[in-house]
mmCIF file of C-alpha atoms and ligand atoms in Angstrom:
data_model
loop_
_atom_site.group_PDB
_atom_site.id
_atom_site.type_symbol
_atom_site.label_atom_id
_atom_site.label_comp_id
_atom_site.label_asym_id
_atom_site.label_seq_id
_atom_site.Cartn_x
_atom_site.Cartn_y
_atom_site.Cartn_z
ATOM 1 C CA MET U 275 -18.981 6.649 -81.408
ATOM 2 C CA ASN U 276 -21.398 9.548 -81.167
ATOM 3 C CA LYS U 277 -20.964 11.664 -84.304
ATOM 4 C CA SER U 278 -20.128 14.967 -82.535
ATOM 5 C CA ILE U 279 -17.592 13.223 -80.265
ATOM 6 C CA TYR U 280 -16.100 11.591 -83.325
ATOM 7 C CA ILE U 281 -15.706 14.976 -85.076
ATOM 8 C CA PHE U 282 -14.312 16.515 -81.869
ATOM 9 C CA SER U 283 -11.690 13.800 -81.434
ATOM 10 C CA PHE U 284 -10.816 14.061 -85.114
ATOM 11 C CA LEU U 285 -10.217 17.806 -84.704
ATOM 12 C CA ILE U 286 -8.042 17.230 -81.641
ATOM 13 C CA SER U 287 -5.920 14.620 -83.369
ATOM 14 C CA PHE U 288 -5.701 16.821 -86.463
ATOM 15 C CA SER U 289 -4.535 19.827 -84.427
ATOM 16 C CA LEU U 290 -2.017 17.698 -82.503
ATOM 17 C CA PHE U 291 -0.738 16.356 -85.793
ATOM 18 C CA SER U 292 -0.353 19.804 -87.345
ATOM 19 C CA PHE U 293 1.309 21.122 -84.170
ATOM 20 C CA ALA U 294 3.881 18.301 -84.270
ATOM 21 C CA GLY U 295 4.666 19.182 -87.880
ATOM 22 C CA ASP U 296 5.066 22.936 -87.332
ATOM 23 C CA PRO U 297 8.495 24.407 -88.026
ATOM 24 C CA PRO U 298 10.510 25.835 -85.114
ATOM 25 C CA SER U 299 9.410 29.100 -83.490
ATOM 26 C CA HIS U 300 11.278 31.394 -85.854
ATOM 27 C CA GLY U 301 9.252 29.936 -88.733
ATOM 28 C CA ARG U 302 10.000 29.762 -92.422
ATOM 29 C CA LYS U 303 9.869 33.480 -93.205
ATOM 30 C CA ILE U 304 13.315 35.054 -93.082
ATOM 31 C CA GLU U 305 13.291 38.414 -91.307
ATOM 32 C CA PHE U 306 16.029 40.932 -90.575
ATOM 33 C CA PRO U 307 15.473 44.475 -89.345
ATOM 34 C CA ASP U 308 16.313 47.532 -91.431
ATOM 35 C CA VAL U 309 19.363 49.516 -90.345
ATOM 36 C CA PRO U 310 19.619 53.309 -89.904
ATOM 37 C CA GLY U 311 19.358 54.856 -93.374
ATOM 38 C CA TYR U 312 18.837 51.611 -95.280
ATOM 39 C CA LYS U 313 16.343 48.849 -95.949
ATOM 40 C CA THR U 314 17.747 45.363 -95.429
ATOM 41 C CA LEU U 315 17.001 43.440 -98.639
ATOM 42 C CA MET U 316 17.267 39.636 -98.498
ATOM 43 C CA VAL U 317 18.387 38.221 -101.830
ATOM 44 C CA ASP U 318 19.550 34.969 -103.425
ATOM 45 C CA LEU U 319 21.134 35.935 -106.753
ATOM 46 C CA HIS U 320 22.574 32.591 -107.863
ATOM 47 C CA GLN U 321 20.072 29.864 -108.772
ATOM 48 C CA HIS U 322 19.389 27.421 -111.599
ATOM 49 C CA THR U 323 16.351 25.929 -113.330
ATOM 50 C CA LEU U 324 15.678 23.439 -116.127
ATOM 51 C CA PHE U 325 16.838 26.128 -118.567
ATOM 52 C CA SER U 326 20.415 25.120 -117.703
ATOM 53 C CA ASP U 327 21.336 22.338 -115.239
ATOM 54 C CA GLY U 328 18.684 22.868 -112.543
ATOM 55 C CA GLU U 329 15.891 20.381 -111.845
ATOM 56 C CA VAL U 330 12.815 22.648 -111.564
ATOM 57 C CA TRP U 331 10.745 25.086 -113.610
ATOM 58 C CA PRO U 332 11.367 28.835 -112.952
ATOM 59 C CA SER U 333 7.965 29.300 -111.228
ATOM 60 C CA ILE U 334 9.094 26.956 -108.433
ATOM 61 C CA ARG U 335 12.087 29.226 -107.730
ATOM 62 C CA VAL U 336 9.637 32.116 -107.335
ATOM 63 C CA GLU U 337 7.430 30.171 -104.917
ATOM 64 C CA GLU U 338 10.404 29.044 -102.828
ATOM 65 C CA ALA U 339 11.600 32.650 -102.560
ATOM 66 C CA GLU U 340 8.105 33.828 -101.586
ATOM 67 C CA LYS U 341 7.952 31.213 -98.808
ATOM 68 C CA ASP U 342 11.350 32.457 -97.583
ATOM 69 C CA ASN U 343 10.148 36.095 -97.717
ATOM 70 C CA LEU U 344 13.017 37.095 -100.023
ATOM 71 C CA ASP U 345 13.124 40.504 -101.704
ATOM 72 C CA ALA U 346 14.931 39.449 -104.891
ATOM 73 C CA ILE U 347 16.194 36.452 -106.829
ATOM 74 C CA SER U 348 18.155 35.919 -110.018
ATOM 75 C CA LEU U 349 18.037 32.763 -112.130
ATOM 76 C CA THR U 350 21.600 32.668 -113.386
ATOM 77 C CA GLU U 351 21.502 29.925 -115.990
ATOM 78 C CA HIS U 352 24.803 28.645 -117.365
ATOM 79 C CA LEU U 353 25.335 30.201 -120.789
ATOM 80 C CA GLU U 354 27.514 27.312 -121.962
ATOM 81 C CA TYR U 355 26.338 24.226 -120.017
ATOM 82 C CA LEU U 356 22.891 22.943 -121.042
ATOM 83 C CA PRO U 357 22.371 19.263 -120.118
ATOM 84 C CA HIS U 358 18.579 19.485 -120.731
ATOM 85 C CA LYS U 359 18.980 21.004 -124.188
ATOM 86 C CA SER U 360 17.431 18.077 -126.099
ATOM 87 C CA ASP U 361 14.289 18.290 -123.890
ATOM 88 C CA ILE U 362 14.164 22.074 -123.671
ATOM 89 C CA PRO U 363 15.657 23.465 -126.884
ATOM 90 C CA TYR U 364 14.162 26.957 -126.357
ATOM 91 C CA PRO U 365 16.724 29.323 -127.929
ATOM 92 C CA ASP U 366 16.049 32.512 -125.883
ATOM 93 C CA LYS U 367 18.623 32.721 -123.052
ATOM 94 C CA ASN U 368 16.370 35.124 -121.120
ATOM 95 C CA ARG U 369 13.506 32.595 -120.949
ATOM 96 C CA ALA U 370 13.917 31.515 -117.292
ATOM 97 C CA TYR U 371 13.956 35.183 -116.278
ATOM 98 C CA THR U 372 10.860 35.980 -118.369
ATOM 99 C CA LEU U 373 8.879 33.058 -116.872
ATOM 100 C CA ALA U 374 9.931 33.862 -113.302
ATOM 101 C CA LEU U 375 9.099 37.548 -113.735
ATOM 102 C CA LYS U 376 5.639 36.616 -115.073
ATOM 103 C CA LYS U 377 4.985 34.349 -112.081
ATOM 104 C CA ALA U 378 6.186 36.949 -109.528
ATOM 105 C CA THR U 379 4.038 39.612 -111.212
ATOM 106 C CA GLU U 380 0.958 37.333 -111.113
ATOM 107 C CA ASP U 381 1.608 36.589 -107.424
ATOM 108 C CA SER U 382 2.011 40.330 -106.516
ATOM 109 C CA SER U 383 4.276 39.195 -103.695
ATOM 110 C CA GLY U 384 6.748 42.028 -104.096
ATOM 111 C CA LEU U 385 9.515 39.603 -105.088
ATOM 112 C CA MET U 386 11.917 41.263 -107.530
ATOM 113 C CA VAL U 387 13.269 39.038 -110.305
ATOM 114 C CA ILE U 388 16.597 40.200 -111.737
ATOM 115 C CA ASN U 389 17.945 39.032 -115.095
ATOM 116 C CA GLY U 390 21.261 37.204 -114.796
ATOM 117 C CA ALA U 391 23.477 34.549 -116.369
ATOM 118 C CA GLU U 392 26.433 32.416 -115.290
ATOM 119 C CA VAL U 393 29.492 32.612 -117.529
ATOM 120 C CA THR U 394 30.818 29.064 -117.207
ATOM 121 C CA ARG U 395 34.478 28.555 -118.125
ATOM 122 C CA LYS U 396 37.366 26.345 -117.010
ATOM 123 C CA MET U 397 39.799 27.684 -114.448
ATOM 124 C CA PRO U 398 41.561 30.033 -114.171
ATOM 125 C CA LEU U 399 38.486 32.183 -114.967
ATOM 126 C CA GLY U 400 36.042 29.614 -113.599
ATOM 127 C CA HIS U 401 32.420 30.747 -113.235
ATOM 128 C CA CYS U 402 31.197 34.346 -113.009
ATOM 129 C CA ASN U 403 27.665 35.565 -112.464
ATOM 130 C CA THR U 404 26.548 38.583 -114.443
ATOM 131 C CA ILE U 405 23.515 40.113 -112.729
ATOM 132 C CA PHE U 406 21.276 42.989 -113.958
ATOM 133 C CA ILE U 407 22.026 42.180 -117.615
ATOM 134 C CA THR U 408 19.468 43.198 -120.234
ATOM 135 C CA ASP U 409 19.939 40.433 -122.832
ATOM 136 C CA ALA U 410 21.718 37.120 -122.186
ATOM 137 C CA ASN U 411 21.492 36.237 -125.896
ATOM 138 C CA LYS U 412 24.135 38.877 -126.661
ATOM 139 C CA MET U 413 26.594 37.142 -124.327
ATOM 140 C CA LEU U 414 27.171 34.012 -126.413
ATOM 141 C CA MET U 415 30.777 34.459 -127.485
ATOM 142 C CA GLN U 416 34.036 32.505 -127.352
ATOM 143 C CA ASP U 417 36.299 35.008 -125.612
ATOM 144 C CA SER U 418 35.458 34.922 -121.920
ATOM 145 C CA ILE U 419 36.846 38.407 -121.218
ATOM 146 C CA GLU U 420 34.739 39.788 -124.073
ATOM 147 C CA VAL U 421 31.631 38.165 -122.525
ATOM 148 C CA LEU U 422 32.279 40.055 -119.302
ATOM 149 C CA ARG U 423 32.864 43.287 -121.242
ATOM 150 C CA GLU U 424 29.487 42.756 -122.964
ATOM 151 C CA ALA U 425 27.872 42.140 -119.554
ATOM 152 C CA LYS U 426 29.353 45.406 -118.277
ATOM 153 C CA ARG U 427 28.028 47.236 -121.360
ATOM 154 C CA GLN U 428 24.596 45.951 -120.297
ATOM 155 C CA GLY U 429 25.156 47.310 -116.776
ATOM 156 C CA ALA U 430 26.026 44.035 -115.018
ATOM 157 C CA PHE U 431 27.235 43.471 -111.481
ATOM 158 C CA ILE U 432 29.823 40.673 -111.839
ATOM 159 C CA VAL U 433 30.562 38.064 -109.169
ATOM 160 C CA TRP U 434 33.329 35.430 -109.056
ATOM 161 C CA ASN U 435 31.341 32.324 -108.118
ATOM 162 C CA HIS U 436 32.472 29.570 -105.743
ATOM 163 C CA PRO U 437 36.231 30.308 -105.886
ATOM 164 C CA ASN U 438 36.603 27.326 -103.494
ATOM 165 C CA LEU U 439 34.776 24.769 -105.677
ATOM 166 C CA LEU U 440 36.482 21.399 -105.190
ATOM 167 C CA TYR U 441 36.417 20.290 -108.803
ATOM 168 C CA GLN U 442 38.144 23.562 -109.744
ATOM 169 C CA VAL U 443 40.565 23.880 -106.794
ATOM 170 C CA GLN U 444 41.224 20.527 -105.180
ATOM 171 C CA ASP U 445 42.379 21.869 -101.797
ATOM 172 C CA GLY U 446 39.241 24.045 -101.492
ATOM 173 C CA VAL U 447 41.398 27.183 -101.109
ATOM 174 C CA ALA U 448 40.282 30.295 -103.015
ATOM 175 C CA ARG U 449 43.239 32.113 -104.620
ATOM 176 C CA LEU U 450 43.287 35.250 -106.717
ATOM 177 C CA THR U 451 44.719 34.123 -110.097
ATOM 178 C CA GLU U 452 46.427 36.335 -112.695
ATOM 179 C CA VAL U 453 43.175 36.303 -114.689
ATOM 180 C CA HIS U 454 41.208 37.575 -111.678
ATOM 181 C CA LYS U 455 43.836 40.268 -111.027
ATOM 182 C CA TYR U 456 43.372 41.321 -114.655
ATOM 183 C CA LEU U 457 39.574 41.422 -114.195
ATOM 184 C CA LEU U 458 40.040 43.622 -111.126
ATOM 185 C CA LYS U 459 42.317 45.988 -113.049
ATOM 186 C CA GLU U 460 39.837 46.173 -115.939
ATOM 187 C CA LYS U 461 36.899 46.720 -113.528
ATOM 188 C CA LEU U 462 35.249 43.505 -114.701
ATOM 189 C CA LEU U 463 34.830 42.032 -111.214
ATOM 190 C CA ASP U 464 32.647 43.506 -108.463
ATOM 191 C CA GLY U 465 31.998 40.730 -105.945
ATOM 192 C CA ILE U 466 33.078 37.297 -104.750
ATOM 193 C CA GLU U 467 31.083 34.431 -103.269
ATOM 194 C CA VAL U 468 32.321 33.900 -99.722
ATOM 195 C CA VAL U 469 29.457 31.451 -99.280
ATOM 196 C CA ASN U 470 28.170 29.119 -101.993
ATOM 197 C CA ASP U 471 25.535 26.482 -101.167
ATOM 198 C CA LEU U 472 26.865 24.521 -98.151
ATOM 199 C CA THR U 473 30.410 25.929 -98.259
ATOM 200 C CA TYR U 474 32.183 28.922 -96.688
ATOM 201 C CA SER U 475 35.558 30.265 -97.794
ATOM 202 C CA GLU U 476 37.553 32.273 -95.273
ATOM 203 C CA GLU U 477 40.154 32.794 -98.028
ATOM 204 C CA ALA U 478 37.456 34.338 -100.237
ATOM 205 C CA LEU U 479 36.523 36.681 -97.360
ATOM 206 C CA ARG U 480 40.198 37.714 -97.158
ATOM 207 C CA ILE U 481 40.251 38.316 -100.939
ATOM 208 C CA ALA U 482 37.071 40.427 -100.674
ATOM 209 C CA LEU U 483 38.477 42.593 -97.872
ATOM 210 C CA ASP U 484 41.932 43.006 -99.464
ATOM 211 C CA ASN U 485 40.562 43.885 -102.917
ATOM 212 C CA ASN U 486 37.466 45.881 -101.976
ATOM 213 C CA LEU U 487 35.039 43.360 -103.461
ATOM 214 C CA THR U 488 31.397 42.899 -102.488
ATOM 215 C CA ILE U 489 30.880 40.004 -100.061
ATOM 216 C CA MET U 490 28.300 37.639 -101.570
ATOM 217 C CA GLY U 491 26.542 34.439 -100.511
ATOM 218 C CA ALA U 492 24.032 32.396 -102.500
ATOM 219 C CA SER U 493 22.382 28.999 -102.653
ATOM 220 C CA ASP U 494 23.416 28.103 -106.242
ATOM 221 C CA ILE U 495 20.398 25.809 -105.907
ATOM 222 C CA HIS U 496 19.832 23.166 -108.577
ATOM 223 C CA GLY U 497 17.286 20.894 -106.805
ATOM 224 C CA LEU U 498 14.754 22.036 -104.204
ATOM 225 C CA ILE U 499 15.510 24.628 -101.490
ATOM 226 C CA ASP U 500 13.463 22.638 -98.936
ATOM 227 C CA TRP U 501 15.445 19.441 -99.479
ATOM 228 C CA GLN U 502 18.887 21.013 -99.740
ATOM 229 C CA TYR U 503 18.533 23.273 -96.657
ATOM 230 C CA LYS U 504 16.065 21.273 -94.528
ATOM 231 C CA THR U 505 13.741 24.232 -94.057
ATOM 232 C CA ALA U 506 11.127 22.019 -92.325
ATOM 233 C CA GLU U 507 13.681 21.491 -89.547
ATOM 234 C CA GLY U 508 14.232 25.234 -89.196
ATOM 235 C CA ALA U 509 17.411 25.517 -91.284
ATOM 236 C CA HIS U 510 17.759 28.098 -94.029
ATOM 237 C CA ARG U 511 19.366 28.762 -97.402
ATOM 238 C CA PRO U 512 22.378 31.106 -97.551
ATOM 239 C CA ILE U 513 21.418 34.620 -98.630
ATOM 240 C CA THR U 514 22.994 38.011 -99.177
ATOM 241 C CA LEU U 515 21.666 40.918 -97.125
ATOM 242 C CA ALA U 516 21.941 44.128 -99.154
ATOM 243 C CA PHE U 517 21.551 47.461 -97.363
ATOM 244 C CA ALA U 518 19.667 49.508 -99.969
ATOM 245 C CA LYS U 519 18.161 53.006 -99.979
ATOM 246 C CA GLU U 520 14.832 51.527 -101.050
ATOM 247 C CA LYS U 521 13.345 48.297 -102.353
ATOM 248 C CA THR U 522 13.898 48.729 -106.082
ATOM 249 C CA GLU U 523 16.094 46.964 -108.599
ATOM 250 C CA ALA U 524 18.170 50.131 -109.085
ATOM 251 C CA SER U 525 18.667 50.559 -105.339
ATOM 252 C CA LEU U 526 19.666 46.914 -104.927
ATOM 253 C CA LYS U 527 22.257 47.308 -107.669
ATOM 254 C CA GLU U 528 23.567 50.511 -106.090
ATOM 255 C CA ALA U 529 23.928 48.737 -102.716
ATOM 256 C CA LEU U 530 25.788 45.803 -104.297
ATOM 257 C CA LEU U 531 28.149 48.089 -106.237
ATOM 258 C CA ALA U 532 28.731 50.126 -103.046
ATOM 259 C CA LYS U 533 29.634 46.852 -101.238
ATOM 260 C CA ARG U 534 26.902 47.325 -98.615
ATOM 261 C CA THR U 535 26.236 43.608 -98.051
ATOM 262 C CA ALA U 536 26.478 40.847 -95.497
ATOM 263 C CA VAL U 537 25.911 37.117 -95.833
ATOM 264 C CA TRP U 538 23.690 34.912 -93.662
ATOM 265 C CA PHE U 539 24.930 31.315 -93.667
ATOM 266 C CA ASN U 540 24.257 28.539 -91.126
ATOM 267 C CA ASN U 541 22.912 30.982 -88.530
ATOM 268 C CA THR U 542 26.062 33.083 -88.881
ATOM 269 C CA LEU U 543 26.429 36.612 -90.249
ATOM 270 C CA ILE U 544 29.512 37.417 -92.342
ATOM 271 C CA GLY U 545 30.431 40.935 -93.424
ATOM 272 C CA ARG U 546 32.301 44.145 -92.849
ATOM 273 C CA GLU U 547 32.096 45.274 -89.220
ATOM 274 C CA GLU U 548 30.657 48.724 -90.015
ATOM 275 C CA LEU U 549 27.696 47.001 -91.703
ATOM 276 C CA LEU U 550 27.208 44.069 -89.341
ATOM 277 C CA LEU U 551 27.162 46.070 -86.114
ATOM 278 C CA PRO U 552 24.154 48.279 -87.013
ATOM 279 C CA LEU U 553 22.248 45.144 -88.117
ATOM 280 C CA ILE U 554 23.056 43.360 -84.855
ATOM 281 C CA ARG U 555 22.128 46.428 -82.783
ATOM 282 C CA GLN U 556 18.784 46.678 -84.590
ATOM 283 C CA SER U 557 18.193 42.931 -84.049
ATOM 284 C CA PHE U 558 18.463 43.369 -80.287
ATOM 285 C CA GLY U 559 15.240 45.127 -79.503
ATOM 286 C CA THR U 560 13.985 46.096 -76.120
ATOM 287 C CA VAL U 561 16.066 45.202 -73.076
ATOM 288 C CA THR U 562 14.258 45.140 -69.740
ATOM 289 C CA ALA U 563 15.859 44.525 -66.339
ATOM 290 C CA SER U 564 14.745 44.192 -62.729
ATOM 291 C CA TYR U 565 16.277 42.773 -59.553
ATOM 292 C CA TYR U 566 15.080 39.437 -58.223
ATOM 293 C CA GLY U 567 13.440 40.095 -54.823
ATOM 294 C CA LYS U 568 15.850 41.805 -52.451
ATOM 295 C CA THR U 569 18.926 40.234 -54.080
ATOM 296 C CA SER U 570 21.612 41.786 -56.265
ATOM 297 C CA VAL U 571 20.871 39.271 -59.037
ATOM 298 C CA LEU U 572 19.463 41.166 -61.999
ATOM 299 C CA THR U 573 17.056 39.537 -64.459
ATOM 300 C CA VAL U 574 17.724 40.946 -67.929
ATOM 301 C CA MET U 575 15.384 40.111 -70.821
ATOM 302 C CA ILE U 576 16.775 40.634 -74.345
ATOM 303 C CA LYS U 577 14.568 40.399 -77.424
ATOM 304 C CA ASN U 578 16.071 39.211 -80.719
ATOM 305 C CA SER U 579 13.868 40.357 -83.596
ATOM 306 C CA SER U 580 15.794 38.657 -86.396
ATOM 307 C CA SER U 581 15.782 35.181 -87.970
ATOM 308 C CA THR U 582 19.298 34.338 -86.817
ATOM 309 C CA ASP U 583 20.328 32.910 -83.449
ATOM 310 C CA TYR U 584 23.042 35.022 -81.824
ATOM 311 C CA LEU U 585 25.757 33.074 -79.998
ATOM 312 C CA LEU U 586 27.342 35.434 -77.458
ATOM 313 C CA GLU U 587 30.402 35.255 -75.221
ATOM 314 C CA ASN U 588 30.211 37.354 -72.060
ATOM 315 C CA ILE U 589 33.194 39.744 -71.867
ATOM 316 C CA GLY U 590 31.583 42.229 -69.452
ATOM 317 C CA GLY U 591 32.526 42.807 -65.856
ATOM 318 C CA TYR U 592 29.870 40.550 -64.261
ATOM 319 C CA LEU U 593 29.274 36.799 -64.152
ATOM 320 C CA PHE U 594 25.905 35.210 -64.883
ATOM 321 C CA HIS U 595 23.743 33.266 -62.421
ATOM 322 C CA ASP U 596 21.861 31.083 -64.940
ATOM 323 C CA ASN U 597 24.347 30.774 -67.803
ATOM 324 C CA THR U 598 28.007 30.096 -68.445
ATOM 325 C CA ASN U 599 29.875 32.819 -70.309
ATOM 326 C CA ILE U 600 28.173 31.553 -73.496
ATOM 327 C CA VAL U 601 24.564 32.595 -74.184
ATOM 328 C CA THR U 602 22.353 32.014 -77.226
ATOM 329 C CA LEU U 603 19.755 34.646 -78.122
ATOM 330 C CA ARG U 604 17.224 32.565 -80.048
ATOM 331 C CA ALA U 605 15.830 33.897 -83.323
ATOM 332 C CA ASN U 606 12.601 35.863 -82.914
ATOM 333 C CA GLY U 607 12.553 35.186 -79.184
ATOM 334 C CA THR U 608 13.260 36.739 -75.822
ATOM 335 C CA THR U 609 16.144 35.394 -73.732
ATOM 336 C CA LYS U 610 16.587 35.767 -69.978
ATOM 337 C CA ILE U 611 20.026 36.340 -68.473
ATOM 338 C CA GLU U 612 20.553 36.605 -64.692
ATOM 339 C CA VAL U 613 23.481 38.900 -63.913
ATOM 340 C CA LYS U 614 25.266 39.013 -60.543
ATOM 341 C CA THR U 615 25.932 42.736 -60.190
ATOM 342 C CA GLN U 616 27.090 42.366 -56.521
ATOM 343 C CA GLN U 617 25.249 45.555 -55.586
ATOM 344 C CA ARG U 618 21.926 46.978 -56.780
ATOM 345 C CA LEU U 619 22.722 49.315 -59.689
ATOM 346 C CA SER U 620 20.518 51.762 -61.602
ATOM 347 C CA SER U 621 22.316 51.124 -64.896
ATOM 348 C CA PHE U 622 25.253 49.186 -66.347
ATOM 349 C CA GLU U 623 26.504 47.678 -69.609
ATOM 350 C CA LEU U 624 26.521 44.132 -70.916
ATOM 351 C CA LYS U 625 29.434 43.320 -73.236
ATOM 352 C CA PHE U 626 29.588 40.366 -75.600
ATOM 353 C CA ASN U 627 31.734 38.924 -78.360
ATOM 354 C CA ILE U 628 29.329 37.834 -81.080
ATOM 355 C CA LEU U 629 30.646 34.384 -81.944
ATOM 356 C CA SER U 630 28.012 33.870 -84.644
ATOM 357 C CA ALA U 631 29.206 36.875 -86.627
ATOM 358 C CA VAL U 632 32.435 37.097 -88.633
ATOM 359 C CA THR U 633 33.925 40.424 -89.786
ATOM 360 C CA ALA U 634 37.285 39.132 -91.057
ATOM 361 C CA PRO U 635 39.108 35.780 -90.947
ATOM 362 C CA ASN U 636 39.079 34.577 -87.332
ATOM 363 C CA THR U 637 37.492 37.811 -86.123
ATOM 364 C CA HIS U 638 34.233 38.280 -84.235
ATOM 365 C CA PRO U 639 32.737 41.693 -83.486
ATOM 366 C CA SER U 640 31.840 42.765 -79.970
ATOM 367 C CA ILE U 641 28.856 44.748 -78.782
ATOM 368 C CA THR U 642 27.949 46.795 -75.709
ATOM 369 C CA ILE U 643 24.314 46.786 -74.601
ATOM 370 C CA PRO U 644 23.322 49.554 -72.172
ATOM 371 C CA VAL U 645 20.900 48.328 -69.483
ATOM 372 C CA THR U 646 18.695 50.627 -67.404
ATOM 373 C CA ILE U 647 17.102 49.078 -64.315
ATOM 374 C CA LYS U 648 13.504 49.774 -63.293
HETATM 375 ZN ZN1 ZN Z 1557 29.061 27.646 -111.140
HETATM 376 ZN ZN1 ZN Z 1558 25.693 28.148 -110.543
#
């Protein structure tokens, strides 16, 4: 083969190969719009490394988070469970944090690394994450309530982790125990994981809403994010969205303590309605509409500028020409909907139930989208 033809065909096959391996259109980077008055921070505040029972070095956690475009992570090593201790006997309990912070600083990626630790006890207390602590070494004590008091002295935000964990509650049902009621009374509990890794707890969402707790979701990753959440196939890790005044550690903490969060899990948003609706409205960008020829069938184009697909149920007054009553607005894409308005209008409203958003057990929010016709 002629050399230039050979190089040309190599380039073609290489580009075809790389095209076939590209992730889906919404890509790896997670993106959500800011909401009026707040920046939307994307955080995963429950992760593990070799410094407790994880399988990777802290720098890998930083690189995974940078690929996902996260704003903050916390490496919440178990204080009491250290299966790698004979290989990694390093005594400083802040070591994973220190190494991750060094890596993020070297990378200048803007990723915030927050110091945290997982208090790891049998039920009824179970596991609690203490985030924004200043020294994990001071939290090595027998009395589990005293550990949480020490965390609070250090300024911690405290989360009840995986209240649905099967080896702790065999029916997978999260229940507020007497110990957790005591923690609430003593102001030693701020949030609850409604989503942990691949699980969702509707009972935990109920507990959060009834007890004014912050709704949290996290990966609790021990292995690799890419393997656990199949990111190459377009899936994603669960994260918490925190609506913060600015992108700083102090602002993130203020947002968490003020319960301004939502969770993104399996292409579904979970959170209080007053927080989810502004995020959804901001995700739906420009809406354009024009009639098809001389007909009364209106072509509406809706842009979704977020990383989540929105699954919508039409509850407006008009039927669609090219869809059933169920429409998916693909992540980072523009979706066409043909609406039979019967007569040619100058404006009207689309109304949807958002099936891929949950504001309370068994409850989906609805949204009205005003449409002006050219
Ligand atoms: Zn745990
Ligand atoms: Zn954990």
